[in-house]
C-alpha atoms as a PDB file:
ATOM      1  CA  UNK A   1       0.065   0.009   0.122  1.00  0.00           C
ATOM      2  CA  UNK A   2       1.313   3.486  -0.802  1.00  0.00           C
ATOM      3  CA  UNK A   3       0.769   6.811   0.960  1.00  0.00           C
ATOM      4  CA  UNK A   4       1.396  10.310  -0.432  1.00  0.00           C
ATOM      5  CA  UNK A   5       3.889  12.237   1.687  1.00  0.00           C
ATOM      6  CA  UNK A   6       4.806  15.708   0.528  1.00  0.00           C
ATOM      7  CA  UNK A   7       3.795  14.940  -2.997  1.00  0.00           C
ATOM      8  CA  UNK A   8       5.554  11.598  -3.239  1.00  0.00           C
ATOM      9  CA  UNK A   9       4.029   8.273  -3.316  1.00  0.00           C
ATOM     10  CA  UNK A  10       5.820   5.952  -0.514  1.00  0.00           C
ATOM     11  CA  UNK A  11       5.410   2.265   0.117  1.00  0.00           C
ATOM     12  CA  UNK A  12       4.362   1.415   3.641  1.00  0.00           C
ATOM     13  CA  UNK A  13       6.738  -0.824   5.424  1.00  0.00           C
ATOM     14  CA  UNK A  14       6.107  -4.443   6.557  1.00  0.00           C
ATOM     15  CA  UNK A  15       3.091  -6.633   6.256  1.00  0.00           C
ATOM     16  CA  UNK A  16      -0.263  -5.231   5.245  1.00  0.00           C
ATOM     17  CA  UNK A  17      -3.130  -6.176   7.598  1.00  0.00           C
ATOM     18  CA  UNK A  18      -6.542  -7.246   6.157  1.00  0.00           C
ATOM     19  CA  UNK A  19     -10.199  -7.301   7.605  1.00  0.00           C
ATOM     20  CA  UNK A  20     -10.793 -10.720   8.927  1.00  0.00           C
ATOM     21  CA  UNK A  21      -7.037 -11.314   9.644  1.00  0.00           C
ATOM     22  CA  UNK A  22      -5.635 -11.785  13.017  1.00  0.00           C
ATOM     23  CA  UNK A  23      -4.353  -8.652  14.749  1.00  0.00           C
ATOM     24  CA  UNK A  24      -0.694  -8.812  15.851  1.00  0.00           C
ATOM     25  CA  UNK A  25       0.382  -8.035  19.420  1.00  0.00           C
ATOM     26  CA  UNK A  26       2.520  -5.019  19.944  1.00  0.00           C
ATOM     27  CA  UNK A  27       4.249  -3.758  22.982  1.00  0.00           C
ATOM     28  CA  UNK A  28       3.795  -0.087  23.152  1.00  0.00           C
ATOM     29  CA  UNK A  29       5.198   2.309  26.087  1.00  0.00           C
ATOM     30  CA  UNK A  30       2.090   4.701  26.946  1.00  0.00           C
ATOM     31  CA  UNK A  31       2.730   8.290  27.892  1.00  0.00           C
ATOM     32  CA  UNK A  32       2.090   7.483  31.650  1.00  0.00           C
ATOM     33  CA  UNK A  33       5.142   5.404  31.437  1.00  0.00           C
ATOM     34  CA  UNK A  34       3.350   2.034  31.474  1.00  0.00           C
ATOM     35  CA  UNK A  35       4.230  -0.592  28.878  1.00  0.00           C
ATOM     36  CA  UNK A  36       1.245  -2.426  27.349  1.00  0.00           C
ATOM     37  CA  UNK A  37       0.767  -5.364  25.004  1.00  0.00           C
ATOM     38  CA  UNK A  38      -2.084  -4.421  22.889  1.00  0.00           C
ATOM     39  CA  UNK A  39      -3.663  -6.161  19.771  1.00  0.00           C
ATOM     40  CA  UNK A  40      -4.644  -9.877  19.825  1.00  0.00           C
ATOM     41  CA  UNK A  41      -7.624 -11.157  22.160  1.00  0.00           C
ATOM     42  CA  UNK A  42      -8.843  -8.908  24.898  1.00  0.00           C
ATOM     43  CA  UNK A  43     -11.892  -8.557  27.178  1.00  0.00           C
ATOM     44  CA  UNK A  44     -13.041  -5.493  25.231  1.00  0.00           C
ATOM     45  CA  UNK A  45     -12.897  -4.449  21.682  1.00  0.00           C
ATOM     46  CA  UNK A  46      -9.764  -2.482  20.783  1.00  0.00           C
ATOM     47  CA  UNK A  47      -9.449   0.538  18.462  1.00  0.00           C
ATOM     48  CA  UNK A  48      -5.923   1.368  17.413  1.00  0.00           C
ATOM     49  CA  UNK A  49      -5.517   4.824  15.911  1.00  0.00           C
ATOM     50  CA  UNK A  50      -2.272   5.952  14.526  1.00  0.00           C
ATOM     51  CA  UNK A  51      -1.678   9.598  13.676  1.00  0.00           C
ATOM     52  CA  UNK A  52       1.362  11.317  11.790  1.00  0.00           C
ATOM     53  CA  UNK A  53       0.914  14.991  12.836  1.00  0.00           C
ATOM     54  CA  UNK A  54       0.521  16.932  16.097  1.00  0.00           C
ATOM     55  CA  UNK A  55      -2.830  18.333  15.089  1.00  0.00           C
ATOM     56  CA  UNK A  56      -4.389  15.032  14.080  1.00  0.00           C
ATOM     57  CA  UNK A  57      -6.323  14.428  17.449  1.00  0.00           C
ATOM     58  CA  UNK A  58      -8.853  17.036  16.712  1.00  0.00           C
ATOM     59  CA  UNK A  59     -12.062  17.815  18.465  1.00  0.00           C
ATOM     60  CA  UNK A  60     -14.236  15.675  16.192  1.00  0.00           C
ATOM     61  CA  UNK A  61     -12.024  12.520  16.619  1.00  0.00           C
ATOM     62  CA  UNK A  62     -12.065  13.099  20.299  1.00  0.00           C
ATOM     63  CA  UNK A  63     -15.729  13.098  20.308  1.00  0.00           C
ATOM     64  CA  UNK A  64     -15.968   9.762  18.799  1.00  0.00           C
ATOM     65  CA  UNK A  65     -13.239   8.349  21.116  1.00  0.00           C
ATOM     66  CA  UNK A  66     -15.058   9.842  24.170  1.00  0.00           C
ATOM     67  CA  UNK A  67     -18.360   8.267  23.146  1.00  0.00           C
ATOM     68  CA  UNK A  68     -16.910   4.780  23.040  1.00  0.00           C
ATOM     69  CA  UNK A  69     -13.968   4.746  25.599  1.00  0.00           C
ATOM     70  CA  UNK A  70     -16.033   3.145  28.339  1.00  0.00           C
ATOM     71  CA  UNK A  71     -16.914   0.104  26.244  1.00  0.00           C
ATOM     72  CA  UNK A  72     -13.719  -0.078  24.000  1.00  0.00           C
ATOM     73  CA  UNK A  73     -10.028   0.157  24.644  1.00  0.00           C
ATOM     74  CA  UNK A  74      -9.126   3.036  22.308  1.00  0.00           C
ATOM     75  CA  UNK A  75      -5.418   3.484  21.717  1.00  0.00           C
ATOM     76  CA  UNK A  76      -3.948   6.470  20.003  1.00  0.00           C
ATOM     77  CA  UNK A  77      -0.378   5.870  18.666  1.00  0.00           C
ATOM     78  CA  UNK A  78       1.376   8.969  17.275  1.00  0.00           C
ATOM     79  CA  UNK A  79       4.655   9.604  15.388  1.00  0.00           C
ATOM     80  CA  UNK A  80       4.492  13.332  16.723  1.00  0.00           C
ATOM     81  CA  UNK A  81       3.724  14.957  20.056  1.00  0.00           C
ATOM     82  CA  UNK A  82      -0.151  15.786  19.899  1.00  0.00           C
ATOM     83  CA  UNK A  83      -1.506  19.215  20.695  1.00  0.00           C
ATOM     84  CA  UNK A  84      -4.636  17.801  22.269  1.00  0.00           C
ATOM     85  CA  UNK A  85      -4.645  15.298  25.110  1.00  0.00           C
ATOM     86  CA  UNK A  86      -6.484  12.176  25.592  1.00  0.00           C
ATOM     87  CA  UNK A  87      -5.712   9.546  28.388  1.00  0.00           C
ATOM     88  CA  UNK A  88      -2.011   9.327  28.891  1.00  0.00           C
ATOM     89  CA  UNK A  89      -2.448   5.532  29.665  1.00  0.00           C
ATOM     90  CA  UNK A  90      -4.031   5.039  26.370  1.00  0.00           C
ATOM     91  CA  UNK A  91      -1.505   7.157  24.165  1.00  0.00           C
ATOM     92  CA  UNK A  92       1.743   6.483  22.974  1.00  0.00           C
ATOM     93  CA  UNK A  93       4.535   8.233  20.723  1.00  0.00           C
ATOM     94  CA  UNK A  94       6.377   4.815  20.684  1.00  0.00           C
ATOM     95  CA  UNK A  95       5.030   4.155  17.201  1.00  0.00           C
ATOM     96  CA  UNK A  96       7.822   2.242  15.408  1.00  0.00           C
ATOM     97  CA  UNK A  97       7.263  -1.238  16.427  1.00  0.00           C
ATOM     98  CA  UNK A  98       3.617  -1.022  16.295  1.00  0.00           C
ATOM     99  CA  UNK A  99       3.539   0.623  12.916  1.00  0.00           C
ATOM    100  CA  UNK A 100       5.631  -1.881  11.517  1.00  0.00           C
ATOM    101  CA  UNK A 101       3.604  -4.933  12.767  1.00  0.00           C
ATOM    102  CA  UNK A 102       0.371  -3.084  11.518  1.00  0.00           C
ATOM    103  CA  UNK A 103       1.818  -2.183   8.136  1.00  0.00           C
ATOM    104  CA  UNK A 104       1.289   1.581   8.422  1.00  0.00           C
ATOM    105  CA  UNK A 105       5.090   2.573   8.932  1.00  0.00           C
ATOM    106  CA  UNK A 106       6.395   5.239   6.505  1.00  0.00           C
ATOM    107  CA  UNK A 107      10.012   5.679   7.905  1.00  0.00           C
ATOM    108  CA  UNK A 108      11.716   6.010  11.274  1.00  0.00           C
ATOM    109  CA  UNK A 109      10.020   9.362  11.972  1.00  0.00           C
ATOM    110  CA  UNK A 110       6.432   8.877  10.730  1.00  0.00           C
ATOM    111  CA  UNK A 111       3.503   6.621  10.552  1.00  0.00           C
ATOM    112  CA  UNK A 112       0.488   6.702   8.281  1.00  0.00           C
ATOM    113  CA  UNK A 113      -2.906   7.696   9.603  1.00  0.00           C
ATOM    114  CA  UNK A 114      -4.914   4.486  10.123  1.00  0.00           C
ATOM    115  CA  UNK A 115      -7.666   3.125  12.240  1.00  0.00           C
ATOM    116  CA  UNK A 116      -8.025  -0.756  13.149  1.00  0.00           C
ATOM    117  CA  UNK A 117     -10.811  -1.906  15.114  1.00  0.00           C
ATOM    118  CA  UNK A 118     -10.127  -5.493  16.633  1.00  0.00           C
ATOM    119  CA  UNK A 119     -12.844  -7.648  18.038  1.00  0.00           C
ATOM    120  CA  UNK A 120     -12.767  -9.452  21.300  1.00  0.00           C
ATOM    121  CA  UNK A 121     -11.377 -12.675  19.396  1.00  0.00           C
ATOM    122  CA  UNK A 122      -8.429 -10.762  18.137  1.00  0.00           C
ATOM    123  CA  UNK A 123      -9.575 -10.422  14.556  1.00  0.00           C
ATOM    124  CA  UNK A 124      -9.435  -7.204  12.688  1.00  0.00           C
ATOM    125  CA  UNK A 125     -12.992  -6.198  11.818  1.00  0.00           C
ATOM    126  CA  UNK A 126     -12.407  -2.564  10.404  1.00  0.00           C
ATOM    127  CA  UNK A 127      -9.567  -0.937   8.758  1.00  0.00           C
ATOM    128  CA  UNK A 128      -9.061   2.601   7.446  1.00  0.00           C
ATOM    129  CA  UNK A 129      -5.362   3.611   6.233  1.00  0.00           C
ATOM    130  CA  UNK A 130      -5.593   7.173   4.612  1.00  0.00           C
ATOM    131  CA  UNK A 131      -4.020   7.784   1.300  1.00  0.00           C
ATOM    132  CA  UNK A 132      -2.081  10.734   2.609  1.00  0.00           C
ATOM    133  CA  UNK A 133      -1.035  12.558   5.915  1.00  0.00           C
ATOM    134  CA  UNK A 134      -3.483  15.252   5.489  1.00  0.00           C
ATOM    135  CA  UNK A 135      -6.858  13.823   4.764  1.00  0.00           C
ATOM    136  CA  UNK A 136      -9.268  13.187   7.712  1.00  0.00           C
ATOM    137  CA  UNK A 137     -10.826  10.002   8.820  1.00  0.00           C
ATOM    138  CA  UNK A 138     -14.488   9.189   8.068  1.00  0.00           C
ATOM    139  CA  UNK A 139     -15.784   9.849  11.544  1.00  0.00           C
ATOM    140  CA  UNK A 140     -19.326   8.801  10.829  1.00  0.00           C
ATOM    141  CA  UNK A 141     -18.117   5.465   9.534  1.00  0.00           C
ATOM    142  CA  UNK A 142     -15.649   5.088  12.371  1.00  0.00           C
ATOM    143  CA  UNK A 143     -18.386   5.748  14.770  1.00  0.00           C
ATOM    144  CA  UNK A 144     -20.815   3.164  13.305  1.00  0.00           C
ATOM    145  CA  UNK A 145     -18.154   0.552  12.917  1.00  0.00           C
ATOM    146  CA  UNK A 146     -17.078   0.914  16.728  1.00  0.00           C
ATOM    147  CA  UNK A 147     -20.598   0.802  17.829  1.00  0.00           C
ATOM    148  CA  UNK A 148     -21.201  -2.396  15.648  1.00  0.00           C
ATOM    149  CA  UNK A 149     -18.131  -4.089  16.957  1.00  0.00           C
ATOM    150  CA  UNK A 150     -18.903  -3.221  20.626  1.00  0.00           C
ATOM    151  CA  UNK A 151     -22.642  -4.461  20.301  1.00  0.00           C
ATOM    152  CA  UNK A 152     -21.775  -7.606  18.437  1.00  0.00           C
ATOM    153  CA  UNK A 153     -23.058 -10.787  19.984  1.00  0.00           C
ATOM    154  CA  UNK A 154     -21.397 -14.072  18.958  1.00  0.00           C
ATOM    155  CA  UNK A 155     -23.701 -16.815  17.761  1.00  0.00           C
ATOM    156  CA  UNK A 156     -23.698 -20.399  18.366  1.00  0.00           C
ATOM    157  CA  UNK A 157     -22.354 -22.441  21.321  1.00  0.00           C
ATOM    158  CA  UNK A 158     -20.902 -20.747  24.294  1.00  0.00           C
ATOM    159  CA  UNK A 159     -19.957 -22.392  27.588  1.00  0.00           C
ATOM    160  CA  UNK A 160     -22.508 -20.490  29.430  1.00  0.00           C
ATOM    161  CA  UNK A 161     -25.648 -21.450  27.240  1.00  0.00           C
ATOM    162  CA  UNK A 162     -24.996 -24.990  26.042  1.00  0.00           C
ATOM    163  CA  UNK A 163     -27.081 -26.710  28.715  1.00  0.00           C
ATOM    164  CA  UNK A 164     -29.825 -24.027  28.655  1.00  0.00           C
ATOM    165  CA  UNK A 165     -33.367 -25.463  28.334  1.00  0.00           C
END
């Protein structure tokens, strides 16, 4: 996949991730100093947002994040210091390993703008990688996809209901 940076098309580094594929685990040092392993299976839906510019965490994106943060783990990984703040335990500037594992690394200083929603089973259920570093996410779609992933109920056999009558 390619991203336009300063008028030049650059190939994103490492493996491209696809919807339906398994989300890789990534170790990330959060702004509060805590190191977390994010991705893979979790007790809540996870949303990974990568940003490349200090101004990318704008009011509209924060509105969507704040709407869903109680029912989903929403991580913001940025390749530059952000102007706006979110939760320091959910934000990181430690983007290199994460961006390589998710296929959104441009170079040692920058990552592409992207969103990955990962269900509780550790599968990627939504992905948006922007074509350049200045475009905005489709926040209506992001809001809808997050809501859908959070409210999804798995059908079929579960340990709790297999003996139900």
